[in-house]
């Protein structure tokens, strides 16, 4: 409130001072002069003179009013007063001339302005703010009026307070700036006002002076030259300039908005001239001391430097630049460097001064910096001298060596930062002269980088200095003629700097600046080598792409007073990274360079973190966009090696992150344009393809969400952001297909490799996308691919890690499609990893044969490989093969032929290829016997079912039911009614029939997988067995299995017997494949391989007994074939051919001869020499076989009766010796075999007498299944043959039970079959079973007791009527003995049967 009273008195006496005011108001004097010349002028007199009294009165009235505290309320009160005043003026002026009306309005506004200027002396900040706002608003509408009022107010009130005048200066500055133009009179008047107050000392100190200086700066916007002239005059007085003058000059130098276009250079030129004129003051001690004092004066805030001080560094540098005396320059620079380096702005100012001096004194400035760098304070500040310096200073200054901190430390701690900045400023100011010095400067920068105490200050100084240096070099056109040897060392420093950046924060532009520097350095000579370039790419990419999400980055800045804008900072850093990639490709516009850049992005494109994938795909897309638009790639370059990029982007098109999807599709679109552009630049442009049907980018309308690097609104839809090219309007799958059309074979292969690698990813989406990509590529371009063998091998390796069923299915489908054109290559490749065979490899084989034509081709290729029977590597001394040695592909083909027989995809192909497979497998068996390889230990002759890998896997024949369900013996009407007991005994359960055997891939339950690999021979034999069982030839399989014929294939000597036995089974079972096999074996008779000719002749000699043979090979043709084989090089083939020529087919007269020999042979059965009897029986079997279709029906009954008589040879009435027992066992076995051969020979002929013999032989054969002699295995086969003759149902199940089933369930099933099909012989069967209770063979006796026990259970009344008391006692005795049987199930069964038998015997 100071000066308020004086203002009131002065305002009351304004009328008395009009003349003096007029003399100081140029505008008022001008108006008065105009009025005198024109009495009717618009402004005849100053407004202040005419309205002084009313204003005084109004001010007094307003001063009595209470000022409201609320600005809004104050505003509401102020307006009505003004409006009323305006209305009164308007009503008074209604009768006045127009000029008078305008005069009154102007006077009224001037009064209002005057009043507001007076109110600026208030203390209410809100009210002051309101007043200033109103004055500024008035100034925009009537700037001249406000300027005049301010001038008058200042003139009329010279004694106002400094604070009031400070506010008036601010208002005056705003009004001058708001004016479009400023009259020269006002310029001079207000400039004089500003100059008078700029140097005035008040209680406000520098703030008041700066406000006055700002008025002068506002005038500069209208006429800076006049102001500059006054400033120059003041500066060149010889006295060190006042700070306000330096303040104004600093603002003029730093603020380009003050000048119009082109005026800034004029000011700089004038400033340079001023510096030249000021050189004289360097030698003035007082002026120099004041200069140094001003430069070292502490700033109010160390973060910002006042304009006057900033200008003073520039002014000082320009003066030193203009100085001719180098000694003076050195002295001043060294004096400046000896000042404190504690504050950042001080260091920057010193560096700027040094840089300006270096523009003319480069050598001397370099010398001063070198000298200063070797000074003791600098050495102390360097990292390598820290410890030594601290100890020395501790001894000198008596400080603690551990901390060693005092003011001197802080003064010199960052001196190396000043030096670095000085080098940068030298480069900027020296311009073209700096090029020869670049390497020297770089070497010093690298030195200070490595040996200074590292902190944020040094880092920023280093970056700033390097940025200045690199910028100066880049702007110099002559830089390309220099080779800079220190660039590589500087790049190493930059990489270290990037690696030291915190990996979880982004608070400074360090990364951005560093990448910009690297981009610029890469353009210099010499060019970077590949290793250095790769290191730079890896470091920069990792530093940027591995940053956390932006949300996480923002959390690290939450405690900052002024946190940076993370989104903006990241965007600029990413943009710098894009520029780096573009810089590399511009320096070397080749596809190899592009491949190098992309190869460093590939790991990030496959990252498990979504933000890293998004950043990498954004960088890739930006690079492709740049190449597509700039056409910077050399058109002579073959645009290749992009298959991996297409694969990576194609996979990312299915990323869960929608932003990544869109960016990937856009990248593929730019890649497509780039491919088209390269093709067009290399060859004439082809007709553009018509755009395909557009598809929406998002069918489901789901919102696009990103991985966290975009904090702004969601991106606009693709159709709004992508270029207007049809490729950007397609969906991802269509884009990928379009790009694929322009890829070469090698690129397509790379694409597939990328997809295969993606199958092993841990990300489910990547696995699924990779499978889709693989399937699409092979479906579209699988026919023209190369090196599919490696692709197949890689798919197998990755398949084990694929856990997604859909992805695995698509990968296997791709193999199916690939096999359409590359079957041989894939088969050969799959063979290499199919021994041992795992489940994944087997899936590949199944996929290989998913299509019927291909499955046939696969078998053909496997058969071809099977015939490549090279010996396996390594010694053949019986030692097992090392595991690391690969098996020959022929043996692997053998293994696969075995396994594929169980695959449903190959079922039909195997059936069609049965003849070829049969002959090939038989030949392979012979080959494995020739190898003398070690074989596995022999399995038991009758292993349990789960261990039999050769069981038939085919479903049972149509006429056979699948399983035997609850076999119940049908009740016959002629049998006595069964006895109904109150409680039925527990009977054994239904036999569990053999299931289809498992593949080698599936371990049997309860059995460990064998560690040793199966031998080639066993694999071949199992393949032969499975071929018969899986192709519907189970009857042939049964013939060999029940006779133990597979043992014949175990040695080379018995091998021919095994082949003949198999062929004979096919003839006896009327196999439908005889004609096909015959057609196939005829060419084999001419084979180069003796084993194949041997197999063919063995089968042919047996097929001669089949009438079907003559449909393929007529009798005469067969003679020719056999006659030709007589000249075969192999003796075995010649012998077999000779035997074939003796067939009855070629000698019909043999039929009667053989028949006449049968009666004498039958008499030979009763010879005393058992061996003779066995041989005679074998001869009769052979005769029956040779007769073939011309069987001796007339002698069949006699043969049957005689053979049956020997079933129980050495019966219970005789007590033979062990030798006799052994011999009689042979007779019994021979008799059973003969009976079976007879039954087989009579098959198809209805002989009732023979059927009776067969029925009567069933129980003996049934019971002799448990014969103590292993040689009587023929009982199984004979029983089976009899069942075939009697046309039993469930023959396949019967065979399986006979071959492998054990226990009570099997016996119950066999009893059920017998009693079901032989009900008329019920009494005979029961009588036969009772007779066997007297057998001395425990197993047969037990078997007979079980047979009778089952019969009693199901037919108790019939048994009670037929069994005598003697037989009942014998049954009691037998079951009592069975209660002591070692087998628990027998003991349980005997106990229950004994109880049941007692119930039956007790009934009348």
mmCIF file of N, CA, C and O in Angstrom, residues 767-831:
data_model
loop_
_atom_site.group_PDB
_atom_site.id
_atom_site.type_symbol
_atom_site.label_atom_id
_atom_site.label_comp_id
_atom_site.label_asym_id
_atom_site.label_seq_id
_atom_site.Cartn_x
_atom_site.Cartn_y
_atom_site.Cartn_z
ATOM 1 N N UNK A 767 2.738 -73.238 -31.882
ATOM 2 C CA UNK A 767 2.700 -74.612 -32.395
ATOM 3 C C UNK A 767 1.550 -74.768 -33.379
ATOM 4 O O UNK A 767 1.709 -75.339 -34.468
ATOM 5 N N UNK A 768 0.374 -74.249 -33.011
ATOM 6 C CA UNK A 768 -0.779 -74.354 -33.887
ATOM 7 C C UNK A 768 -0.551 -73.587 -35.182
ATOM 8 O O UNK A 768 -0.859 -74.075 -36.285
ATOM 9 N N UNK A 769 -0.016 -72.379 -35.066
ATOM 10 C CA UNK A 769 0.242 -71.574 -36.263
ATOM 11 C C UNK A 769 1.307 -72.214 -37.139
ATOM 12 O O UNK A 769 1.216 -72.174 -38.380
ATOM 13 N N UNK A 770 2.334 -72.786 -36.525
ATOM 14 C CA UNK A 770 3.373 -73.451 -37.309
ATOM 15 C C UNK A 770 2.810 -74.645 -38.062
ATOM 16 O O UNK A 770 3.167 -74.891 -39.228
ATOM 17 N N UNK A 771 1.927 -75.384 -37.412
ATOM 18 C CA UNK A 771 1.298 -76.518 -38.101
ATOM 19 C C UNK A 771 0.449 -76.043 -39.276
ATOM 20 O O UNK A 771 0.466 -76.651 -40.352
ATOM 21 N N UNK A 772 -0.293 -74.963 -39.082
ATOM 22 C CA UNK A 772 -1.086 -74.409 -40.184
ATOM 23 C C UNK A 772 -0.191 -73.958 -41.326
ATOM 24 O O UNK A 772 -0.488 -74.200 -42.507
ATOM 25 N N UNK A 773 0.907 -73.284 -40.965
ATOM 26 C CA UNK A 773 1.835 -72.807 -41.991
ATOM 27 C C UNK A 773 2.456 -73.972 -42.747
ATOM 28 O O UNK A 773 2.575 -73.949 -43.985
ATOM 29 N N UNK A 774 2.850 -74.994 -42.035
ATOM 30 C CA UNK A 774 3.450 -76.173 -42.674
ATOM 31 C C UNK A 774 2.463 -76.823 -43.630
ATOM 32 O O UNK A 774 2.815 -77.160 -44.772
ATOM 33 N N UNK A 775 1.238 -76.992 -43.179
ATOM 34 C CA UNK A 775 0.229 -77.641 -44.016
ATOM 35 C C UNK A 775 -0.086 -76.793 -45.245
ATOM 36 O O UNK A 775 -0.199 -77.317 -46.367
ATOM 37 N N UNK A 776 -0.212 -75.492 -45.061
ATOM 38 C CA UNK A 776 -0.526 -74.610 -46.189
ATOM 39 C C UNK A 776 0.588 -74.619 -47.228
ATOM 40 O O UNK A 776 0.329 -74.701 -48.438
ATOM 41 N N UNK A 777 1.812 -74.541 -46.770
ATOM 42 C CA UNK A 777 2.936 -74.496 -47.707
ATOM 43 C C UNK A 777 3.044 -75.786 -48.511
ATOM 44 O O UNK A 777 3.222 -75.761 -49.730
ATOM 45 N N UNK A 778 2.917 -76.900 -47.841
ATOM 46 C CA UNK A 778 3.049 -78.177 -48.544
ATOM 47 C C UNK A 778 1.845 -78.414 -49.445
ATOM 48 O O UNK A 778 1.988 -78.954 -50.557
ATOM 49 N N UNK A 779 0.672 -77.983 -49.018
ATOM 50 C CA UNK A 779 -0.498 -78.155 -49.877
ATOM 51 C C UNK A 779 -0.360 -77.329 -51.162
ATOM 52 O O UNK A 779 -0.731 -77.780 -52.243
ATOM 53 N N UNK A 780 0.191 -76.127 -51.041
ATOM 54 C CA UNK A 780 0.278 -75.248 -52.206
ATOM 55 C C UNK A 780 1.508 -75.539 -53.073
ATOM 56 O O UNK A 780 1.446 -75.421 -54.292
ATOM 57 N N UNK A 781 2.635 -75.899 -52.433
ATOM 58 C CA UNK A 781 3.894 -75.986 -53.186
ATOM 59 C C UNK A 781 4.685 -77.239 -52.850
ATOM 60 O O UNK A 781 5.901 -77.271 -53.088
ATOM 61 N N UNK A 782 4.040 -78.254 -52.301
ATOM 62 C CA UNK A 782 4.774 -79.460 -51.913
ATOM 63 C C UNK A 782 5.386 -80.194 -53.076
ATOM 64 O O UNK A 782 6.421 -80.851 -52.945
ATOM 65 N N UNK A 783 4.779 -80.073 -54.266
ATOM 66 C CA UNK A 783 5.266 -80.848 -55.414
ATOM 67 C C UNK A 783 6.641 -80.396 -55.869
ATOM 68 O O UNK A 783 7.422 -81.207 -56.381
ATOM 69 N N UNK A 784 6.967 -79.119 -55.695
ATOM 70 C CA UNK A 784 8.233 -78.613 -56.225
ATOM 71 C C UNK A 784 9.316 -78.450 -55.154
ATOM 72 O O UNK A 784 10.341 -77.827 -55.412
ATOM 73 N N UNK A 785 9.085 -78.999 -53.988
ATOM 74 C CA UNK A 785 10.074 -78.874 -52.927
ATOM 75 C C UNK A 785 11.242 -79.808 -53.176
ATOM 76 O O UNK A 785 11.121 -80.836 -53.850
ATOM 77 N N UNK A 786 12.366 -79.445 -52.597
ATOM 78 C CA UNK A 786 13.570 -80.269 -52.655
ATOM 79 C C UNK A 786 14.032 -80.556 -51.233
ATOM 80 O O UNK A 786 13.578 -79.936 -50.281
ATOM 81 N N UNK A 787 14.954 -81.487 -51.129
ATOM 82 C CA UNK A 787 15.515 -81.896 -49.832
ATOM 83 C C UNK A 787 14.417 -82.236 -48.833
ATOM 84 O O UNK A 787 14.459 -81.846 -47.666
ATOM 85 N N UNK A 788 13.414 -82.959 -49.318
ATOM 86 C CA UNK A 788 12.324 -83.344 -48.420
ATOM 87 C C UNK A 788 12.776 -84.369 -47.396
ATOM 88 O O UNK A 788 12.116 -84.551 -46.367
ATOM 89 N N UNK A 789 13.861 -85.032 -47.669
ATOM 90 C CA UNK A 789 14.350 -86.014 -46.701
ATOM 91 C C UNK A 789 14.691 -85.338 -45.379
ATOM 92 O O UNK A 789 14.298 -85.805 -44.306
ATOM 93 N N UNK A 790 15.421 -84.232 -45.442
ATOM 94 C CA UNK A 790 15.761 -83.519 -44.216
ATOM 95 C C UNK A 790 14.513 -82.956 -43.542
ATOM 96 O O UNK A 790 14.432 -82.905 -42.306
ATOM 97 N N UNK A 791 13.565 -82.525 -44.345
ATOM 98 C CA UNK A 791 12.329 -82.003 -43.767
ATOM 99 C C UNK A 791 11.594 -83.097 -43.002
ATOM 100 O O UNK A 791 11.091 -82.876 -41.900
ATOM 101 N N UNK A 792 11.505 -84.269 -43.596
ATOM 102 C CA UNK A 792 10.842 -85.374 -42.905
ATOM 103 C C UNK A 792 11.545 -85.745 -41.628
ATOM 104 O O UNK A 792 10.900 -86.035 -40.603
ATOM 105 N N UNK A 793 12.865 -85.742 -41.655
ATOM 106 C CA UNK A 793 13.617 -86.073 -40.441
ATOM 107 C C UNK A 793 13.374 -85.017 -39.357
ATOM 108 O O UNK A 793 13.228 -85.352 -38.173
ATOM 109 N N UNK A 794 13.317 -83.762 -39.758
ATOM 110 C CA UNK A 794 13.087 -82.699 -38.776
ATOM 111 C C UNK A 794 11.685 -82.774 -38.187
ATOM 112 O O UNK A 794 11.491 -82.531 -36.986
ATOM 113 N N UNK A 795 10.709 -83.088 -39.001
ATOM 114 C CA UNK A 795 9.341 -83.217 -38.488
ATOM 115 C C UNK A 795 9.284 -84.332 -37.445
ATOM 116 O O UNK A 795 8.608 -84.211 -36.418
ATOM 117 N N UNK A 796 9.989 -85.410 -37.694
ATOM 118 C CA UNK A 796 10.002 -86.499 -36.709
ATOM 119 C C UNK A 796 10.610 -86.038 -35.394
ATOM 120 O O UNK A 796 10.110 -86.375 -34.305
ATOM 121 N N UNK A 797 11.673 -85.270 -35.463
ATOM 122 C CA UNK A 797 12.312 -84.802 -34.238
ATOM 123 C C UNK A 797 11.404 -83.869 -33.450
ATOM 124 O O UNK A 797 11.411 -83.870 -32.213
ATOM 125 N N UNK A 798 10.617 -83.059 -34.148
ATOM 126 C CA UNK A 798 9.755 -82.095 -33.463
ATOM 127 C C UNK A 798 8.436 -82.709 -33.019
ATOM 128 O O UNK A 798 7.783 -82.184 -32.122
ATOM 129 N N UNK A 799 8.050 -83.801 -33.657
ATOM 130 C CA UNK A 799 6.734 -84.360 -33.398
ATOM 131 C C UNK A 799 6.578 -84.827 -31.953
ATOM 132 O O UNK A 799 5.480 -84.785 -31.395
ATOM 133 N N UNK A 800 7.675 -85.240 -31.353
ATOM 134 C CA UNK A 800 7.593 -85.746 -29.981
ATOM 135 C C UNK A 800 7.239 -84.653 -28.987
ATOM 136 O O UNK A 800 6.744 -84.941 -27.892
ATOM 137 N N UNK A 801 7.484 -83.388 -29.344
ATOM 138 C CA UNK A 801 7.190 -82.281 -28.428
ATOM 139 C C UNK A 801 5.844 -81.637 -28.691
ATOM 140 O O UNK A 801 5.463 -80.713 -27.970
ATOM 141 N N UNK A 802 5.136 -82.068 -29.720
ATOM 142 C CA UNK A 802 3.836 -81.476 -30.043
ATOM 143 C C UNK A 802 2.783 -82.138 -29.155
ATOM 144 O O UNK A 802 2.530 -83.341 -29.273
ATOM 145 N N UNK A 803 2.178 -81.332 -28.297
ATOM 146 C CA UNK A 803 1.175 -81.860 -27.373
ATOM 147 C C UNK A 803 -0.245 -81.477 -27.777
ATOM 148 O O UNK A 803 -1.196 -81.912 -27.134
ATOM 149 N N UNK A 804 -0.388 -80.631 -28.788
ATOM 150 C CA UNK A 804 -1.715 -80.195 -29.219
ATOM 151 C C UNK A 804 -2.206 -81.154 -30.292
ATOM 152 O O UNK A 804 -1.579 -81.274 -31.350
ATOM 153 N N UNK A 805 -3.294 -81.858 -30.055
ATOM 154 C CA UNK A 805 -3.742 -82.867 -31.035
ATOM 155 C C UNK A 805 -4.004 -82.275 -32.415
ATOM 156 O O UNK A 805 -3.650 -82.888 -33.427
ATOM 157 N N UNK A 806 -4.609 -81.085 -32.474
ATOM 158 C CA UNK A 806 -4.910 -80.502 -33.784
ATOM 159 C C UNK A 806 -3.635 -80.178 -34.544
ATOM 160 O O UNK A 806 -3.553 -80.410 -35.760
ATOM 161 N N UNK A 807 -2.643 -79.654 -33.847
ATOM 162 C CA UNK A 807 -1.380 -79.332 -34.514
ATOM 163 C C UNK A 807 -0.671 -80.597 -34.991
ATOM 164 O O UNK A 807 -0.111 -80.638 -36.090
ATOM 165 N N UNK A 808 -0.694 -81.617 -34.175
ATOM 166 C CA UNK A 808 -0.056 -82.872 -34.574
ATOM 167 C C UNK A 808 -0.765 -83.477 -35.778
ATOM 168 O O UNK A 808 -0.118 -83.990 -36.698
ATOM 169 N N UNK A 809 -2.079 -83.379 -35.783
ATOM 170 C CA UNK A 809 -2.841 -83.914 -36.916
ATOM 171 C C UNK A 809 -2.500 -83.168 -38.208
ATOM 172 O O UNK A 809 -2.356 -83.786 -39.270
ATOM 173 N N UNK A 810 -2.348 -81.857 -38.107
ATOM 174 C CA UNK A 810 -2.010 -81.077 -39.306
ATOM 175 C C UNK A 810 -0.592 -81.381 -39.777
ATOM 176 O O UNK A 810 -0.336 -81.435 -40.982
ATOM 177 N N UNK A 811 0.328 -81.565 -38.848
ATOM 178 C CA UNK A 811 1.694 -81.912 -39.238
ATOM 179 C C UNK A 811 1.727 -83.259 -39.948
ATOM 180 O O UNK A 811 2.431 -83.433 -40.953
ATOM 181 N N UNK A 812 0.963 -84.209 -39.449
ATOM 182 C CA UNK A 812 0.903 -85.520 -40.104
ATOM 183 C C UNK A 812 0.197 -85.421 -41.458
ATOM 184 O O UNK A 812 0.582 -86.110 -42.414
ATOM 185 N N UNK A 813 -0.803 -84.570 -41.530
ATOM 186 C CA UNK A 813 -1.467 -84.364 -42.826
ATOM 187 C C UNK A 813 -0.505 -83.763 -43.838
ATOM 188 O O UNK A 813 -0.553 -84.081 -45.031
ATOM 189 N N UNK A 814 0.379 -82.895 -43.357
ATOM 190 C CA UNK A 814 1.395 -82.341 -44.252
ATOM 191 C C UNK A 814 2.296 -83.443 -44.805
ATOM 192 O O UNK A 814 2.689 -83.411 -45.990
ATOM 193 N N UNK A 815 2.638 -84.410 -43.974
ATOM 194 C CA UNK A 815 3.425 -85.541 -44.458
ATOM 195 C C UNK A 815 2.637 -86.316 -45.519
ATOM 196 O O UNK A 815 3.199 -86.755 -46.542
ATOM 197 N N UNK A 816 1.349 -86.462 -45.300
ATOM 198 C CA UNK A 816 0.517 -87.158 -46.294
ATOM 199 C C UNK A 816 0.559 -86.445 -47.630
ATOM 200 O O UNK A 816 0.707 -87.081 -48.687
ATOM 201 N N UNK A 817 0.447 -85.123 -47.603
ATOM 202 C CA UNK A 817 0.488 -84.360 -48.854
ATOM 203 C C UNK A 817 1.880 -84.394 -49.475
ATOM 204 O O UNK A 817 2.025 -84.478 -50.700
ATOM 205 N N UNK A 818 2.887 -84.331 -48.631
ATOM 206 C CA UNK A 818 4.256 -84.350 -49.146
ATOM 207 C C UNK A 818 4.571 -85.685 -49.800
ATOM 208 O O UNK A 818 5.352 -85.757 -50.755
ATOM 209 N N UNK A 819 3.959 -86.745 -49.304
ATOM 210 C CA UNK A 819 4.230 -88.081 -49.844
ATOM 211 C C UNK A 819 3.646 -88.270 -51.234
ATOM 212 O O UNK A 819 4.035 -89.215 -51.939
ATOM 213 N N UNK A 820 2.731 -87.424 -51.643
ATOM 214 C CA UNK A 820 2.133 -87.580 -52.962
ATOM 215 C C UNK A 820 3.172 -87.455 -54.071
ATOM 216 O O UNK A 820 3.022 -88.070 -55.129
ATOM 217 N N UNK A 821 4.207 -86.682 -53.819
ATOM 218 C CA UNK A 821 5.218 -86.460 -54.853
ATOM 219 C C UNK A 821 6.623 -86.856 -54.419
ATOM 220 O O UNK A 821 7.543 -86.790 -55.244
ATOM 221 N N UNK A 822 6.793 -87.240 -53.181
ATOM 222 C CA UNK A 822 8.151 -87.521 -52.683
ATOM 223 C C UNK A 822 8.171 -88.797 -51.862
ATOM 224 O O UNK A 822 8.872 -88.872 -50.844
ATOM 225 N N UNK A 823 7.447 -89.796 -52.287
ATOM 226 C CA UNK A 823 7.378 -91.028 -51.496
ATOM 227 C C UNK A 823 8.733 -91.702 -51.326
ATOM 228 O O UNK A 823 9.100 -92.076 -50.200
ATOM 229 N N UNK A 824 9.514 -91.932 -52.382
ATOM 230 C CA UNK A 824 10.794 -92.637 -52.182
ATOM 231 C C UNK A 824 11.719 -91.936 -51.200
ATOM 232 O O UNK A 824 12.347 -92.585 -50.356
ATOM 233 N N UNK A 825 11.807 -90.599 -51.303
ATOM 234 C CA UNK A 825 12.704 -89.882 -50.395
ATOM 235 C C UNK A 825 12.247 -89.999 -48.954
ATOM 236 O O UNK A 825 13.062 -90.203 -48.039
ATOM 237 N N UNK A 826 10.963 -89.862 -48.737
ATOM 238 C CA UNK A 826 10.461 -89.935 -47.364
ATOM 239 C C UNK A 826 10.604 -91.336 -46.789
ATOM 240 O O UNK A 826 10.949 -91.504 -45.611
ATOM 241 N N UNK A 827 10.351 -92.345 -47.593
ATOM 242 C CA UNK A 827 10.493 -93.717 -47.099
ATOM 243 C C UNK A 827 11.936 -93.977 -46.689
ATOM 244 O O UNK A 827 12.215 -94.541 -45.614
ATOM 245 N N UNK A 828 12.868 -93.565 -47.540
ATOM 246 C CA UNK A 828 14.286 -93.778 -47.212
ATOM 247 C C UNK A 828 14.666 -93.038 -45.936
ATOM 248 O O UNK A 828 15.417 -93.556 -45.095
ATOM 249 N N UNK A 829 14.133 -91.835 -45.783
ATOM 250 C CA UNK A 829 14.459 -91.058 -44.583
ATOM 251 C C UNK A 829 13.848 -91.673 -43.334
ATOM 252 O O UNK A 829 14.505 -91.798 -42.295
ATOM 253 N N UNK A 830 12.593 -92.061 -43.430
ATOM 254 C CA UNK A 830 11.923 -92.637 -42.268
ATOM 255 C C UNK A 830 12.556 -93.956 -41.850
ATOM 256 O O UNK A 830 12.535 -94.313 -40.666
ATOM 257 N N UNK A 831 13.122 -94.676 -42.791
ATOM 258 C CA UNK A 831 13.779 -95.930 -42.437
ATOM 259 C C UNK A 831 14.974 -95.698 -41.517
ATOM 260 O O UNK A 831 15.289 -96.529 -40.669
#
